Coordinates of C-alpha atoms and ligand atoms in Angstrom, one line a residue:
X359 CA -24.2 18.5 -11.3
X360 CA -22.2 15.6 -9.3
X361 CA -18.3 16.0 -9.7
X362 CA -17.2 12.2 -10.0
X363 CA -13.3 11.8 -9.7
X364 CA -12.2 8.0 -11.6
X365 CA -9.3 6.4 -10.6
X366 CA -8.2 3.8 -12.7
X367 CA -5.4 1.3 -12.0
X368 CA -2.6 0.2 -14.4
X369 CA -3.9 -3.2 -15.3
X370 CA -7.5 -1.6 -16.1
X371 CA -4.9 0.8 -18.7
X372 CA -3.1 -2.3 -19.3
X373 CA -3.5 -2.1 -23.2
X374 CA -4.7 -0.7 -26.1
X375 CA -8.3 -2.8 -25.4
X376 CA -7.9 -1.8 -21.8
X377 CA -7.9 1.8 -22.2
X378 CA -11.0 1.5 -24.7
X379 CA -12.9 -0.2 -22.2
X380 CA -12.4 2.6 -19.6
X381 CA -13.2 5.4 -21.9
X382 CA -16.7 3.4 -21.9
X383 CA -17.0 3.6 -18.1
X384 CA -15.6 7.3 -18.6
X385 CA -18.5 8.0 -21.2
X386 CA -21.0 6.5 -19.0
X387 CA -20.5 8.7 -16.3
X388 CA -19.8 11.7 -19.0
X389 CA -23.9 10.8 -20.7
X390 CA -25.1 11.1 -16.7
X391 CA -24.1 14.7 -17.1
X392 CA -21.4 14.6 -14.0
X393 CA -18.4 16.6 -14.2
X394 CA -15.9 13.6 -14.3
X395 CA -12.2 13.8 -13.6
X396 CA -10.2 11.1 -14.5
X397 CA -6.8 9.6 -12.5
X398 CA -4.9 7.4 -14.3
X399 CA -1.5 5.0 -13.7
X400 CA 0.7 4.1 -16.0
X401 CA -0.1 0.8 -17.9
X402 CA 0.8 -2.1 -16.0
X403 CA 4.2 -3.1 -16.1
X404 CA 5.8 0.3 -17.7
X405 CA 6.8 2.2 -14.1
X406 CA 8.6 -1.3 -13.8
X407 CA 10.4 -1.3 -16.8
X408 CA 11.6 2.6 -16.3
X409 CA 12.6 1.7 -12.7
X410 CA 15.2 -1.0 -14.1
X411 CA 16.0 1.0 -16.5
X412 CA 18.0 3.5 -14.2
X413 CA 19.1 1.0 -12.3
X414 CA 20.6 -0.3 -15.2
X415 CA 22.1 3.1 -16.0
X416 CA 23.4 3.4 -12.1
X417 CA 22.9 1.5 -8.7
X418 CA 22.9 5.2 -7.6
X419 CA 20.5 7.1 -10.1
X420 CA 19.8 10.4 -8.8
X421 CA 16.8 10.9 -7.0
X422 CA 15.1 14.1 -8.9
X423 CA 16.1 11.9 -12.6
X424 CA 14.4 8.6 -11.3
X425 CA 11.3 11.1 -10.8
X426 CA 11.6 12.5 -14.3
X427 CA 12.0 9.2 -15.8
X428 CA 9.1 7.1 -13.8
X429 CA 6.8 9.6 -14.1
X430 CA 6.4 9.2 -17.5
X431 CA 4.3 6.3 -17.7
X432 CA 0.9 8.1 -16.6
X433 CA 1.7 11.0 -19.4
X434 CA 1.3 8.3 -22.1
X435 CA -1.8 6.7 -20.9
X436 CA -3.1 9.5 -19.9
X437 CA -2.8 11.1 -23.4
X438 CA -4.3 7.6 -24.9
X439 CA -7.5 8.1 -22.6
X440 CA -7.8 11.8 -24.1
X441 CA -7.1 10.4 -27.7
X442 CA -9.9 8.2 -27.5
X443 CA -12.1 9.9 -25.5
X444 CA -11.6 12.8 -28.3
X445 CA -12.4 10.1 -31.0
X446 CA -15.5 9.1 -29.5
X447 CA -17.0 12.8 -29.5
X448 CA -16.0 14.1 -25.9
X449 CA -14.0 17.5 -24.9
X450 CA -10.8 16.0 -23.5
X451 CA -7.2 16.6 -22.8
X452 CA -4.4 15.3 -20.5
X453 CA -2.9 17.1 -17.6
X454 CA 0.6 16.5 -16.0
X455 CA 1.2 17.9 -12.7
X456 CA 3.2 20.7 -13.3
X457 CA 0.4 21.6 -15.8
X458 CA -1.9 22.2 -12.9
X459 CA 0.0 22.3 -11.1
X460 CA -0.2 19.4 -8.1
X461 CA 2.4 20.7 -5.7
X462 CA 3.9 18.1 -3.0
X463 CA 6.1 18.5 -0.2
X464 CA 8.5 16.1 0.9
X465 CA 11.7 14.1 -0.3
X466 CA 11.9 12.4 -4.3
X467 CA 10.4 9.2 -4.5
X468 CA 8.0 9.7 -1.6
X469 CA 6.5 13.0 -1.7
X470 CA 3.1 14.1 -0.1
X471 CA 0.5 16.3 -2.4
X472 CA 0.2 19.7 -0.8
X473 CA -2.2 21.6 -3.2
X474 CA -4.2 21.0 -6.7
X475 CA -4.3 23.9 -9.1
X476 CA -8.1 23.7 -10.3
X477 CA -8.0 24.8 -13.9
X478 CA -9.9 22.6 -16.2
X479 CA -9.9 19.3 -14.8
X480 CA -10.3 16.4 -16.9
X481 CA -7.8 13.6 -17.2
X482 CA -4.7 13.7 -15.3
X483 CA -1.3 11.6 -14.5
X484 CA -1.1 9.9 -11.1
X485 CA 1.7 9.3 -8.8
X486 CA 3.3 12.7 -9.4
X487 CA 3.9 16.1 -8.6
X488 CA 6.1 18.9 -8.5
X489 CA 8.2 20.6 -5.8
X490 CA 8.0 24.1 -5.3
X491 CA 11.9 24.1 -7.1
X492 CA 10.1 22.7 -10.2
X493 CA 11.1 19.6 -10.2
X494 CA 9.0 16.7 -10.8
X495 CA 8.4 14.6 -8.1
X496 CA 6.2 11.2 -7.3
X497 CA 4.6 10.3 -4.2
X498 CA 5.6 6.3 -3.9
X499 CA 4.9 3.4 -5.5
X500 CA 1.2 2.9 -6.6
X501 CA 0.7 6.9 -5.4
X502 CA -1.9 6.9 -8.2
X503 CA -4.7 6.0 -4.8
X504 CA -3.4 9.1 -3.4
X505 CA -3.8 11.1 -6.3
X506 CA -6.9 10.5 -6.6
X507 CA -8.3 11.1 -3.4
X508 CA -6.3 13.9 -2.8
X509 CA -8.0 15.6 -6.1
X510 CA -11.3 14.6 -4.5
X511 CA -10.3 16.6 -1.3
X512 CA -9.2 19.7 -3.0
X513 CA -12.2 19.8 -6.0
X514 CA -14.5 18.8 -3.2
X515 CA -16.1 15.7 -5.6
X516 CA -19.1 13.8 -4.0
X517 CA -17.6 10.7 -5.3
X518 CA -14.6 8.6 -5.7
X519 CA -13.7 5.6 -7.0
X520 CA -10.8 3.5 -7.7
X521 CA -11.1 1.2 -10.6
X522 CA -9.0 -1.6 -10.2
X523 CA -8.9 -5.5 -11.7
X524 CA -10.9 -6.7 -8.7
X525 CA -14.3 -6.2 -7.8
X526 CA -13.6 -4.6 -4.4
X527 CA -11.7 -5.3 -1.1
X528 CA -11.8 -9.1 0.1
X529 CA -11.4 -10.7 3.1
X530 CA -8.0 -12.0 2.0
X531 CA -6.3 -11.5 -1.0
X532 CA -8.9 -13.5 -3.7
X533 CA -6.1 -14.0 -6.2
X534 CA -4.6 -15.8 -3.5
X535 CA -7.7 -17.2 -1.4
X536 CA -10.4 -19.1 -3.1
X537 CA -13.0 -18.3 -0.7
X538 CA -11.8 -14.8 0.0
X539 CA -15.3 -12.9 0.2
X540 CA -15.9 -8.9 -0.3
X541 CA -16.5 -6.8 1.8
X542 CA -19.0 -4.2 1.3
X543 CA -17.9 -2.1 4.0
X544 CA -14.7 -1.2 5.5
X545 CA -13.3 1.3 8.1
X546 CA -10.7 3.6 7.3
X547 CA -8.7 2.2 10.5
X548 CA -9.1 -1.3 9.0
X549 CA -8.4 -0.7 5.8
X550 CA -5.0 1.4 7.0
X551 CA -3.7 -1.6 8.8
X552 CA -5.0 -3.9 5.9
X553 CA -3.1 -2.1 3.1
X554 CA -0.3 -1.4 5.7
X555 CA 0.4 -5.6 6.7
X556 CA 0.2 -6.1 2.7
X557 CA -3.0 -6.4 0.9
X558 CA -1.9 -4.0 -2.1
X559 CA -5.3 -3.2 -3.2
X560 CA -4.8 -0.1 -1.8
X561 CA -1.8 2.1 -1.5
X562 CA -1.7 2.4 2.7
X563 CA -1.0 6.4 2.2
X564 CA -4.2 7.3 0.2
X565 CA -6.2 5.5 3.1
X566 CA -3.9 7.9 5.2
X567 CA -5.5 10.9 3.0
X568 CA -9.0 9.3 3.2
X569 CA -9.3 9.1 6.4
X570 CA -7.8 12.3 7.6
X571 CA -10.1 14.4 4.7
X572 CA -13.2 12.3 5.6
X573 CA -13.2 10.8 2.0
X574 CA -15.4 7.9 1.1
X575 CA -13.7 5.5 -1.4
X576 CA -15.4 3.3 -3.4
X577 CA -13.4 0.4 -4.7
X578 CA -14.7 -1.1 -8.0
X579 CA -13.6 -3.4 -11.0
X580 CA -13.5 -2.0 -14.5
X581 CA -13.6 -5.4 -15.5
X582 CA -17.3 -6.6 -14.4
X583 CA -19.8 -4.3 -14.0
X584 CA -20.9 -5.3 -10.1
X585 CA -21.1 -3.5 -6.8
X586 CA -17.7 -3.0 -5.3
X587 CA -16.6 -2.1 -0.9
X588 CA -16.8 1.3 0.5
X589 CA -14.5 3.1 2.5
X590 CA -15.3 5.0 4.9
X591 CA -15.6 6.2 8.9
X592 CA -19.1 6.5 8.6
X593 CA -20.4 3.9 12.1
X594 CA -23.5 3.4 9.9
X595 CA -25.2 -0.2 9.9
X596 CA -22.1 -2.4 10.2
X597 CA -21.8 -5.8 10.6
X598 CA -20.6 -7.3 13.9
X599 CA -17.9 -9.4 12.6
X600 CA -14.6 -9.6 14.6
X601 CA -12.1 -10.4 12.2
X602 CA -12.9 -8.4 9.0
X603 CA -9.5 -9.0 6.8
X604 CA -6.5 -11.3 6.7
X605 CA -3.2 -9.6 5.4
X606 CA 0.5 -11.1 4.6
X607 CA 3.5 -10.3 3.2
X608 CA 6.5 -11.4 1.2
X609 CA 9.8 -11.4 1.4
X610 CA 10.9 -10.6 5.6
X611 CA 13.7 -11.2 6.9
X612 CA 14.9 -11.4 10.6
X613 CA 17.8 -10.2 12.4
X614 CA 18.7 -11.0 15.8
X615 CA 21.7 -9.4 17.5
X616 CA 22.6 -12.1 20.8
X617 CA 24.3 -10.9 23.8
X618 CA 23.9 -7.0 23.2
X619 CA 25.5 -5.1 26.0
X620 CA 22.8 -3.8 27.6
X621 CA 22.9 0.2 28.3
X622 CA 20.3 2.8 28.2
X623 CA 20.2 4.2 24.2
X624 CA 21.8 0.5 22.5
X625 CA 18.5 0.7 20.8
X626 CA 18.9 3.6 19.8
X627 CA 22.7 3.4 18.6
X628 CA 21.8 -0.2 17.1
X629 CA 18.9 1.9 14.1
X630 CA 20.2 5.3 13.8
X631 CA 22.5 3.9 10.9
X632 CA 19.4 2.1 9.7
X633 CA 17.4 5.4 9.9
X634 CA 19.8 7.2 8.2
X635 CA 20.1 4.8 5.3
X636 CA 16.7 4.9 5.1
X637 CA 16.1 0.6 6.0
X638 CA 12.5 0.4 7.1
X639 CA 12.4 -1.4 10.2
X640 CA 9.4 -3.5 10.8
X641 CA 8.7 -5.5 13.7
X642 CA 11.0 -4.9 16.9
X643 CA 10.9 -7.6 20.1
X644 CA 14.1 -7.4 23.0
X645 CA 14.5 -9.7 25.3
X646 CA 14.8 -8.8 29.1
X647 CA 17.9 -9.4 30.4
X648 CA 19.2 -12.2 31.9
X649 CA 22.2 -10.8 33.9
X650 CA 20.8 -7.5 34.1
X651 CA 24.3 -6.8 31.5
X652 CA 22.9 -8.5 28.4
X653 CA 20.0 -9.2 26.2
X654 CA 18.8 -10.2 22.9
X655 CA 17.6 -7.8 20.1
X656 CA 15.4 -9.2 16.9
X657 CA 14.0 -6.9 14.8
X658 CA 12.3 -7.2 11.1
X659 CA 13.4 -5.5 7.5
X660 CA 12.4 -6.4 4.0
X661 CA 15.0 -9.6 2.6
X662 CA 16.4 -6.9 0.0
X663 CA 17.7 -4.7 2.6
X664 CA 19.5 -7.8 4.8
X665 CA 22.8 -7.3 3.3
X666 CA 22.8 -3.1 3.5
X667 CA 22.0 -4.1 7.4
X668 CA 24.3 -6.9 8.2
X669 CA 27.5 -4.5 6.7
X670 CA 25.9 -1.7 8.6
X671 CA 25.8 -3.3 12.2
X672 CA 29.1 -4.9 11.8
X673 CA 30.6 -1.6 10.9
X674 CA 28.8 -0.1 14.1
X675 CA 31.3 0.5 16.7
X676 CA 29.2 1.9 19.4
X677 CA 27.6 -1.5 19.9
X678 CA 29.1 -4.5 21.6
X679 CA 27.3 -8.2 21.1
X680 CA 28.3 -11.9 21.2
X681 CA 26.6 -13.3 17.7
X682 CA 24.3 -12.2 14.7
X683 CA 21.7 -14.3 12.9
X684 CA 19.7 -13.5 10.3
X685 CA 16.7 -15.6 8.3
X686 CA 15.1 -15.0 5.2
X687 CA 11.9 -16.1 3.3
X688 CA 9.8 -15.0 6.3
X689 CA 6.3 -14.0 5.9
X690 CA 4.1 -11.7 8.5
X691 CA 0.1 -12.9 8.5
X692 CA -2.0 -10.0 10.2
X693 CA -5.7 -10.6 11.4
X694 CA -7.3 -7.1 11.5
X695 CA -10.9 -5.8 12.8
X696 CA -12.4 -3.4 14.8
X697 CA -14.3 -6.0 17.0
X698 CA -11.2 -7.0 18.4
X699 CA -11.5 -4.4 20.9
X700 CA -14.7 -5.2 22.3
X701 CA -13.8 -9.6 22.3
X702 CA -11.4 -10.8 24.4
X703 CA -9.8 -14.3 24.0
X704 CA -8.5 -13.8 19.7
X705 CA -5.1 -13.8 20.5
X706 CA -5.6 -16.9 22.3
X707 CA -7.7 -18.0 18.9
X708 CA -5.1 -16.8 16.3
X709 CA -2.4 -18.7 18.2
X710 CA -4.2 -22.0 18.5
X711 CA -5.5 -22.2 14.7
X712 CA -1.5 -22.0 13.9
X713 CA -0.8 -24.5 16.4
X714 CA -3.6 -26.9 15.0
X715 CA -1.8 -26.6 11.5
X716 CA 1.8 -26.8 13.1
X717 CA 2.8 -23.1 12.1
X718 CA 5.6 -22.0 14.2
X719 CA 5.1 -18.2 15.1
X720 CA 8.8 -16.5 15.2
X721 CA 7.5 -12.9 16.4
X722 CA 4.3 -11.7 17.4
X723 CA 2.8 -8.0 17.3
X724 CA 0.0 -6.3 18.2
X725 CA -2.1 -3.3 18.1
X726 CA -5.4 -2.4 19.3
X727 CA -6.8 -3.4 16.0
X728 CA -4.5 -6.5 14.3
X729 CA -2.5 -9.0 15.6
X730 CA 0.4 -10.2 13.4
X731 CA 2.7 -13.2 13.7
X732 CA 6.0 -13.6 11.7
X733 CA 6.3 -17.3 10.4
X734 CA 8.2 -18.9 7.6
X735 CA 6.7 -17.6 4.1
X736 CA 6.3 -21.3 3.0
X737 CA 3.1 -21.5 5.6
X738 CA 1.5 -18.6 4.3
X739 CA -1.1 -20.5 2.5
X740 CA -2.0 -22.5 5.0
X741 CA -2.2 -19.6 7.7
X742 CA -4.4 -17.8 6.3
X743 CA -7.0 -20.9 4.9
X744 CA -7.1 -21.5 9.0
X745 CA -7.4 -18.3 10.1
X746 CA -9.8 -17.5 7.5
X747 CA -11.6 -20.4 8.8
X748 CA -11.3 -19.6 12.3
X749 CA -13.0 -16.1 12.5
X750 CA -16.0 -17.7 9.9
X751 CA -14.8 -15.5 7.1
X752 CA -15.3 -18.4 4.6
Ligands
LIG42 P1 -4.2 -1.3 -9.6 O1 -3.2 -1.6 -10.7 O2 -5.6 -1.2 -10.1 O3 -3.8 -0.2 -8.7 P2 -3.3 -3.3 -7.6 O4 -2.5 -4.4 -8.3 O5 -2.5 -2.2 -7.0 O6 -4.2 -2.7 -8.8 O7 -4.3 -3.9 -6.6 C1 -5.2 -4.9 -7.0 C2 -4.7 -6.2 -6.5 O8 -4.7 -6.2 -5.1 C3 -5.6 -7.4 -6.9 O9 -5.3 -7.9 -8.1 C4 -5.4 -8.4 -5.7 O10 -4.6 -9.5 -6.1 C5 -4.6 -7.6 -4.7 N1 -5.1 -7.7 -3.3 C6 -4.4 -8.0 -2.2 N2 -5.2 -8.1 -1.1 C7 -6.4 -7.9 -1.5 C8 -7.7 -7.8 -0.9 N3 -7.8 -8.0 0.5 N4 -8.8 -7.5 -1.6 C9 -8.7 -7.3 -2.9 N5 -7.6 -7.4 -3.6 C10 -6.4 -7.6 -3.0
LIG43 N1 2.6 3.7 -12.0 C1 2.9 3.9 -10.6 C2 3.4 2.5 -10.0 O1 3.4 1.5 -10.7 C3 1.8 4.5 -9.8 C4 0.5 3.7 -9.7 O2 0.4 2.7 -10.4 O3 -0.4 4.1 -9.0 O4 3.8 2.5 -8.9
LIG44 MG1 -2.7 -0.1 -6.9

């Protein structure tokens, strides 16, 4: 008997249709004669509404509350997929994390899942957990991935798949990419740095999980019925394409601090607040200095967290500088792929298919595996139809 573990997303729950459909796909696996265990979100758009809900209730709702509250949403689709599966015939019921329990470690909001209880599996809330204080916890926005393959690890399934509203993992985003094409397979390590620089198909901590428990993912649509991408580390029969995905993002912003006295730890005095307020800072470039006295410091945070930051380096006194600027609306594009270690001269590439289109790069980063400029989010399009063009992903 194979132990299957489903994973489906909140748009495949997204309505009363939706969740009929899936208790097909549910069934189908059920008729095989696998031991099926079932991961489900919330219904699309619910976690949302919750969330400004207590932020309607307080610009400071308490950690353990918001928890409570947003957790909620996978314990009502969760007990529609056991309704119906019930109605159709099957042995069913819904679990919620204590119930189990699924125990996490770690802070509210963005915990990490420490141990599954193994009772009697069968369908069971995403994104959530509980501390060992009893409190219900969540593991980050879209945690539902992790969930899943987190279950897989600890019932040791032999298969997992995440049902989403796509057919697999593309080459670009195809909602925003007409000729975005899938991919069939994709490393851990490119898929990490592919959900990581923004292609939300997958949550970039269940990758995390994946890769670390040796998990293979299968990413499928419970939409169509066609073959989806695989996940895994597995060196088998790859292709030897360079570039294997195109990522961006929305909504950067950049701050750069001019004429920061320079002194060994002004870094460091410049993000401690950040740190401790808990800004996430992205992309970091200094300058050398000119005088050997000052330099320049420009660093990367999401646009919601410029006005936190601003107020929080002016009210620094252990730093001295001459000016701050800041700009919004800023977009990072991220070419990512293995074969980038073994071909010299994409950089070079990446650069020149920006400069053909007139794309002005503002910061550049790089690791072994993706090279990401910062440019303004209004060239986003056009980045990635050149880049995409570029490394012959069309
Ligand atoms: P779910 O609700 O099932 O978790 P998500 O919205 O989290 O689904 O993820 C699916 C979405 O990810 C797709 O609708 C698609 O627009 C987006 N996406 C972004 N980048 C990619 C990519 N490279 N491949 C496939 N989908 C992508
Ligand atoms: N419902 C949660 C969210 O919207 C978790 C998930 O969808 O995986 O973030
Ligand atoms: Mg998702």
């Amino acid at each position: 008997m194979k132990t299957v573990v489903l994973k489906f997303g909140g748009t495949s729950v997204g309505s009363i249709d939706r969740i009929k459909k899936v208790c097909k796909i549910i069934a189908f696996y059920k008729k095989k004669k696998n031991k099926v265990v079932v991961v489900s979100s919330a219904m699309s758009g619910v976690t949302n509404e919750l969330v400004n809900k207590s932020k309607l209730i307080s610009s400071n709702f308490d950690r353990a509350e918001y928890d409570a509250l947003v957790s909620t949403g996978e314990q009502a689709s969760c007990a529609l997929i056991a309704g119906r599966l019930k109605h159709n015939g099957f042995k069913s019921r819904s679990w919620t994390s204590w119930q189990l329990p699924i125990l996490t470690d770690g802070p509210h909001s963005s915990a990490r899942i420490s141990s599954v209880g193994i009772k009697e599996l069968n369908i069971i809330t995403g994104f959530q957990g509980v501390s060992n204080d009893f409190r219900i916890t969540t593991i980050g926005r879209s945690g539902s991935d992790a969930t899943a393959i987190m279950l897989a690890k600890f019932i040791k399934a032999d298969e997992c798949i995440i049902y989403t509203d796509v057919d697999g993992v593309y080459t670009t985003d195809p909602r925003q990419y007409k000729k975005a094409k899938k991919i069939k397979k994709i490393f851990y390590d490119e898929m990490l740095e592919m959900a990581s620089l923004g292609s939300k198909v997958m949550q970039p901590t269940s990758v995390q999980d994946a890769k670390l428990n040796k998990i293979d993912i299968k990413v499928k649509s419970s939409f169509v019925s066609k073959s989806g991408t695989l996940i895994t580390g597995s060196k088998k029969t790859f292709s030897n394409q360079i570039i294997t995905g195109i990522s961006s993002t929305k909504n950067d912003a950049k701050i750069t601090i001019v004429g920061v006295k320079d002194r060994p730890g002004v870094a460091a005095s410049i993000f401690r607040p950040l740190s401790k307020n808990l800004i996430n800072v992205d992309m970091v470039v200094q300058n050398i200095s000119q005088n050997g006295k000052e330099t320049d410091l420009t660093f990367t945070i999401k646009s919601e967290d410029l006005k936190k930051t601003e107020r929080l380096i002016k009210k620094n006194k252990s730093i001295s500088y001459k000016k701050l600027s800041f700009d919004k609306d800023l977009s990072k594009v991220s070419i990512i792929g293995v074969g980038m270690i073994t071909t010299p001269g994409i950089t070079y590439r990446m650069f020149q298919a920006l400069a053909s289109k007139k794309i002005n790069i503002l910061v550049i980063s790089t690791s072994e595996i993706k090279i990401s400029v910062l440019i303004s989010s209004k060239s986003v399009k056009k980045a990635v139809a050149v880049l995409h063009k570029e490394f012959k992903l069309d």
